[in-house]
Amino acid sequence: MYVQINGNRLHIEVLGDRPGVPTIIAHHGAPGLGSLAEPRASFGRLSDAYRVVVFDARGSGASDDNGPFTHAQWVADVDAVREWIGAEQIVVAGGSYGGFIAMEYAIAHSDRVSAMVLRDTSPDNSNEAAARANALASARVTVDLEKFERIMTGTTRDDADLRDCWTEILPLYDHDYDPSLTARRAEATPYHYRTHNYAFSVNQHTYDVKPKLPTVTAPTLITVGRHDWITPVACSETIAELIPSSTLVVFENSGHSPQVEEADLWEATVREFLEEVHATR
């Protein structure tokens, strides 16, 4: 369905829409590249016990491309989606760049968050240097540095160039590399280069929520793949050190996507965490 949210038409799906169950709002990663398909595949598995809301953020997927593409706007959109669905409190979730938005939401709207679930994310932009070093050190592929720099600095030329640059780095993401899977992902990705460019040429320069993470009051589960190249384990360790009521779980046989590469274990981990949270409320 399409819903007008803050002057922008968002593509939204609601899974397990039953009265009386907690609501999860899950934010996808990769602005300009991501879509609701990612959180639908992972959090959608919890729709037997939760109402799960997933959506294409403004400037991504099938949603409209009206800006601004700022963290503040994306956080405001999450809260407007919460209000639209009629939930007083939510479990806010996000993976990768979506984790940035989830953390900023939990900071700005602590009274609206019953719990937070993070996956392979970072509390600041320091992961960029580690990602570059990991990409250059990879024995899997030889990265074209010009394409790498364009996608990581948000200077892609158009949607076709964003696709070309995205295809270049996709082999780095998985623990077990499957070229055919990489090709299918590149084909299935919706490309919005202006959104991506703004996120990585503007937002990333000032992104740092570390000073405010100690104010997060919600119980938080932090999950990360041991072999994540772009938001390494150290990033999640920093988040866990700063959020008072947090639990860190490292998935030993995963890269950037334990929700895919160790799907059953990841799902069980999230279920157990949320059951404990809501059993005490």
Coordinates of N, CA, C and O in Angstrom, one line a residue, residues 49-128:
A49 N 3.8 -13.4 15.9 CA 3.7 -12.9 17.3 C 3.7 -11.4 17.4 O 3.5 -10.9 18.5
Y50 N 4.1 -10.7 16.3 CA 4.2 -9.3 16.3 C 3.5 -8.7 15.1 O 3.4 -9.3 14.1
R51 N 3.1 -7.4 15.2 CA 2.7 -6.7 14.1 C 4.0 -6.0 13.5 O 4.6 -5.2 14.2
V52 N 4.4 -6.4 12.3 CA 5.6 -5.9 11.7 C 5.3 -4.9 10.6 O 4.6 -5.2 9.6
V53 N 5.9 -3.7 10.7 CA 5.7 -2.7 9.7 C 7.0 -2.5 9.0 O 8.0 -2.2 9.7
V54 N 7.0 -2.6 7.7 CA 8.2 -2.4 6.9 C 7.8 -1.4 5.8 O 6.7 -1.4 5.4
F55 N 8.8 -0.6 5.4 CA 8.5 0.4 4.3 C 9.7 0.8 3.6 O 10.8 0.7 4.1
D56 N 9.5 1.3 2.4 CA 10.6 1.9 1.6 C 10.7 3.4 2.1 O 9.8 4.2 2.0
A57 N 11.9 3.7 2.7 CA 12.1 5.1 3.1 C 12.0 6.0 2.0 O 12.2 5.7 0.8
R58 N 11.7 7.3 2.3 CA 11.7 8.3 1.2 C 13.0 8.3 0.4 O 14.1 8.2 1.0
G59 N 12.9 8.3 -0.9 CA 14.1 8.2 -1.8 C 14.6 6.8 -2.0 O 15.7 6.7 -2.6
S60 N 13.9 5.8 -1.6 CA 14.3 4.4 -1.8 C 13.2 3.6 -2.3 O 12.0 3.9 -2.0
G61 N 13.5 2.4 -2.9 CA 12.5 1.5 -3.3 C 11.4 2.1 -4.2 O 11.7 2.8 -5.1
A62 N 10.1 1.8 -3.8 CA 9.0 2.3 -4.6 C 8.4 3.6 -4.0 O 7.3 4.0 -4.5
S63 N 9.0 4.1 -3.0 CA 8.5 5.4 -2.4 C 8.9 6.6 -3.2 O 9.8 6.5 -4.0
D64 N 8.2 7.7 -2.9 CA 8.6 8.9 -3.7 C 10.0 9.5 -3.3 O 10.5 9.1 -2.3
D65 N 10.5 10.3 -4.2 CA 11.8 10.8 -4.1 C 11.9 12.2 -3.5 O 12.9 13.0 -3.8
N66 N 10.9 12.7 -2.8 CA 10.9 14.0 -2.3 C 11.8 14.1 -1.1 O 11.6 13.3 -0.1
G67 N 12.7 15.0 -1.1 CA 13.6 15.2 0.0 C 13.0 16.0 1.2 O 11.7 16.2 1.1
P68 N 13.7 16.3 2.2 CA 15.2 16.1 2.3 C 15.5 14.7 2.7 O 14.7 14.0 3.3
F69 N 16.7 14.2 2.4 CA 17.2 12.9 2.7 C 18.2 13.0 3.9 O 19.3 12.5 3.9
T70 N 17.7 13.6 5.0 CA 18.4 13.8 6.2 C 18.0 12.7 7.2 O 16.9 12.2 7.2
H71 N 18.9 12.5 8.2 CA 18.5 11.6 9.3 C 17.3 12.1 10.0 O 16.5 11.4 10.4
A72 N 17.3 13.4 10.2 CA 16.2 14.0 11.0 C 14.9 13.7 10.3 O 13.8 13.4 10.9
Q73 N 14.9 13.8 8.9 CA 13.6 13.6 8.2 C 13.3 12.1 8.2 O 12.1 11.8 8.4
W74 N 14.2 11.2 8.1 CA 13.9 9.8 8.1 C 13.4 9.4 9.5 O 12.5 8.6 9.6
V75 N 14.0 10.0 10.6 CA 13.5 9.7 11.9 C 12.0 10.3 12.1 O 11.2 9.6 12.6
A76 N 11.8 11.4 11.5 CA 10.4 12.0 11.6 C 9.4 11.1 10.8 O 8.3 10.9 11.2
D77 N 9.9 10.5 9.7 CA 9.0 9.6 9.0 C 8.7 8.3 9.8 O 7.6 7.8 9.7
V78 N 9.7 7.8 10.5 CA 9.4 6.6 11.3 C 8.4 7.0 12.4 O 7.4 6.2 12.6
D79 N 8.5 8.1 13.0 CA 7.5 8.5 14.0 C 6.1 8.7 13.4 O 5.1 8.4 14.0
A80 N 6.1 9.2 12.2 CA 4.8 9.4 11.5 C 4.2 8.0 11.1 O 3.0 7.9 11.2
V81 N 5.0 7.1 10.7 CA 4.5 5.7 10.5 C 4.0 5.1 11.7 O 2.9 4.4 11.7
R82 N 4.7 5.3 12.9 CA 4.2 4.8 14.2 C 2.8 5.4 14.5 O 1.9 4.7 14.9
E83 N 2.7 6.7 14.3 CA 1.4 7.4 14.5 C 0.3 6.8 13.6 O -0.8 6.6 14.0
W84 N 0.7 6.6 12.3 CA -0.3 6.1 11.3 C -0.8 4.7 11.7 O -2.0 4.5 11.6
I85 N 0.1 3.9 12.2 CA -0.3 2.5 12.5 C -1.0 2.5 13.9 O -1.7 1.5 14.2
G86 N -0.9 3.5 14.7 CA -1.7 3.6 15.9 C -1.0 2.9 17.1 O -1.7 2.4 18.0
A87 N 0.3 2.9 17.1 CA 1.1 2.3 18.2 C 1.6 3.3 19.1 O 2.3 4.3 18.7
E88 N 1.3 3.2 20.4 CA 1.9 4.1 21.4 C 3.4 3.9 21.6 O 4.2 4.8 21.7
Q89 N 3.8 2.6 21.6 CA 5.2 2.3 21.6 C 5.5 1.3 20.6 O 4.7 0.5 20.1
I90 N 6.8 1.2 20.2 CA 7.2 0.3 19.1 C 8.6 -0.4 19.5 O 9.3 0.2 20.3
V91 N 8.8 -1.5 18.9 CA 10.2 -2.0 18.8 C 10.7 -1.4 17.5 O 10.2 -1.6 16.4
V92 N 11.8 -0.6 17.7 CA 12.4 0.0 16.5 C 13.6 -0.8 16.1 O 14.4 -1.3 17.0
A93 N 13.7 -1.1 14.8 CA 14.8 -2.0 14.3 C 15.4 -1.4 13.1 O 14.8 -0.7 12.3
G94 N 16.7 -1.8 12.9 CA 17.4 -1.3 11.7 C 18.7 -2.0 11.5 O 19.4 -2.3 12.4
G95 N 19.0 -2.3 10.2 CA 20.2 -2.9 9.9 C 21.1 -2.0 9.0 O 20.6 -1.2 8.2
S96 N 22.4 -2.0 9.3 CA 23.3 -1.2 8.5 C 23.0 0.3 8.6 O 22.8 0.8 9.8
Y97 N 22.8 1.0 7.5 CA 22.4 2.4 7.6 C 21.1 2.6 8.3 O 20.8 3.6 9.0
G98 N 20.2 1.6 8.2 CA 18.9 1.6 8.9 C 19.1 1.6 10.4 O 18.3 2.1 11.2
G99 N 20.2 1.0 10.9 CA 20.6 1.1 12.3 C 20.9 2.5 12.8 O 20.6 2.9 13.9
F100 N 21.5 3.3 11.9 CA 21.7 4.7 12.2 C 20.4 5.4 12.6 O 20.3 6.1 13.6
I101 N 19.4 5.1 11.7 CA 18.1 5.8 11.9 C 17.4 5.2 13.1 O 16.8 6.0 13.9
A102 N 17.5 3.9 13.4 CA 16.9 3.3 14.6 C 17.5 3.9 15.8 O 16.8 4.3 16.8
M103 N 18.8 4.1 15.9 CA 19.5 4.6 17.1 C 19.1 6.1 17.2 O 18.8 6.5 18.4
E104 N 19.0 6.8 16.2 CA 18.6 8.2 16.3 C 17.1 8.4 16.7 O 16.8 9.3 17.4
Y105 N 16.3 7.4 16.3 CA 14.9 7.4 16.7 C 14.8 7.2 18.2 O 14.1 7.8 18.9
A106 N 15.6 6.2 18.7 CA 15.6 5.8 20.1 C 16.1 6.9 21.0 O 15.7 7.1 22.1
I107 N 17.0 7.7 20.4 CA 17.5 8.9 21.2 C 16.5 10.0 21.2 O 16.2 10.6 22.3
A108 N 15.8 10.2 20.1 CA 14.9 11.4 20.0 C 13.5 11.1 20.6 O 12.8 12.0 21.1
H109 N 13.1 9.8 20.6 CA 11.8 9.4 21.1 C 11.9 8.2 22.0 O 11.2 7.2 21.8
S110 N 12.6 8.4 23.1 CA 12.8 7.3 24.0 C 11.5 6.8 24.6 O 11.4 5.6 24.9
D111 N 10.5 7.7 24.8 CA 9.3 7.3 25.4 C 8.4 6.4 24.5 O 7.5 5.8 24.9
R112 N 8.8 6.4 23.2 CA 8.0 5.6 22.2 C 8.7 4.3 21.9 O 8.1 3.5 21.1
V113 N 9.8 3.9 22.5 CA 10.5 2.7 22.2 C 10.5 1.7 23.3 O 11.0 2.0 24.4
S114 N 9.9 0.6 23.1 CA 9.9 -0.5 24.1 C 11.2 -1.3 24.0 O 11.6 -1.9 25.0
A115 N 11.8 -1.4 22.8 CA 13.0 -2.2 22.6 C 13.6 -1.8 21.3 O 12.9 -1.2 20.4
M116 N 14.9 -2.1 21.1 CA 15.6 -1.8 19.9 C 16.4 -3.0 19.4 O 17.0 -3.7 20.3
V117 N 16.3 -3.3 18.1 CA 17.1 -4.4 17.6 C 18.0 -3.8 16.4 O 17.4 -3.2 15.5
L118 N 19.3 -4.0 16.6 CA 20.2 -3.5 15.6 C 20.9 -4.6 14.9 O 21.2 -5.7 15.5
R119 N 21.3 -4.4 13.7 CA 22.1 -5.4 13.0 C 23.1 -4.8 12.1 O 22.9 -3.9 11.3
D120 N 24.4 -5.1 12.4 CA 25.5 -4.7 11.5 C 25.5 -3.3 11.2 O 25.3 -2.8 10.1
T121 N 25.7 -2.4 12.2 CA 25.6 -1.0 12.1 C 26.8 -0.3 12.8 O 27.7 -1.0 13.3
S122 N 26.8 1.0 12.9 CA 27.9 1.7 13.5 C 27.4 2.9 14.2 O 26.4 3.5 13.8
P123 N 28.1 3.4 15.3 CA 27.6 4.5 16.0 C 28.2 5.9 15.5 O 27.8 6.9 15.9
D124 N 29.1 5.8 14.5 CA 29.7 7.0 13.9 C 30.2 6.6 12.5 O 30.0 5.5 12.0
N125 N 31.0 7.5 11.9 CA 31.5 7.3 10.6 C 32.9 6.7 10.5 O 33.5 6.6 9.5
S126 N 33.3 6.2 11.7 CA 34.7 5.6 11.7 C 34.8 4.3 11.0 O 35.9 3.8 10.6
N127 N 33.6 3.7 10.7 CA 33.6 2.4 10.0 C 34.1 2.6 8.5 O 34.6 1.6 7.9
E128 N 34.1 3.9 8.0 CA 34.5 4.1 6.6 C 35.9 3.7 6.4 O 36.3 3.1 5.4

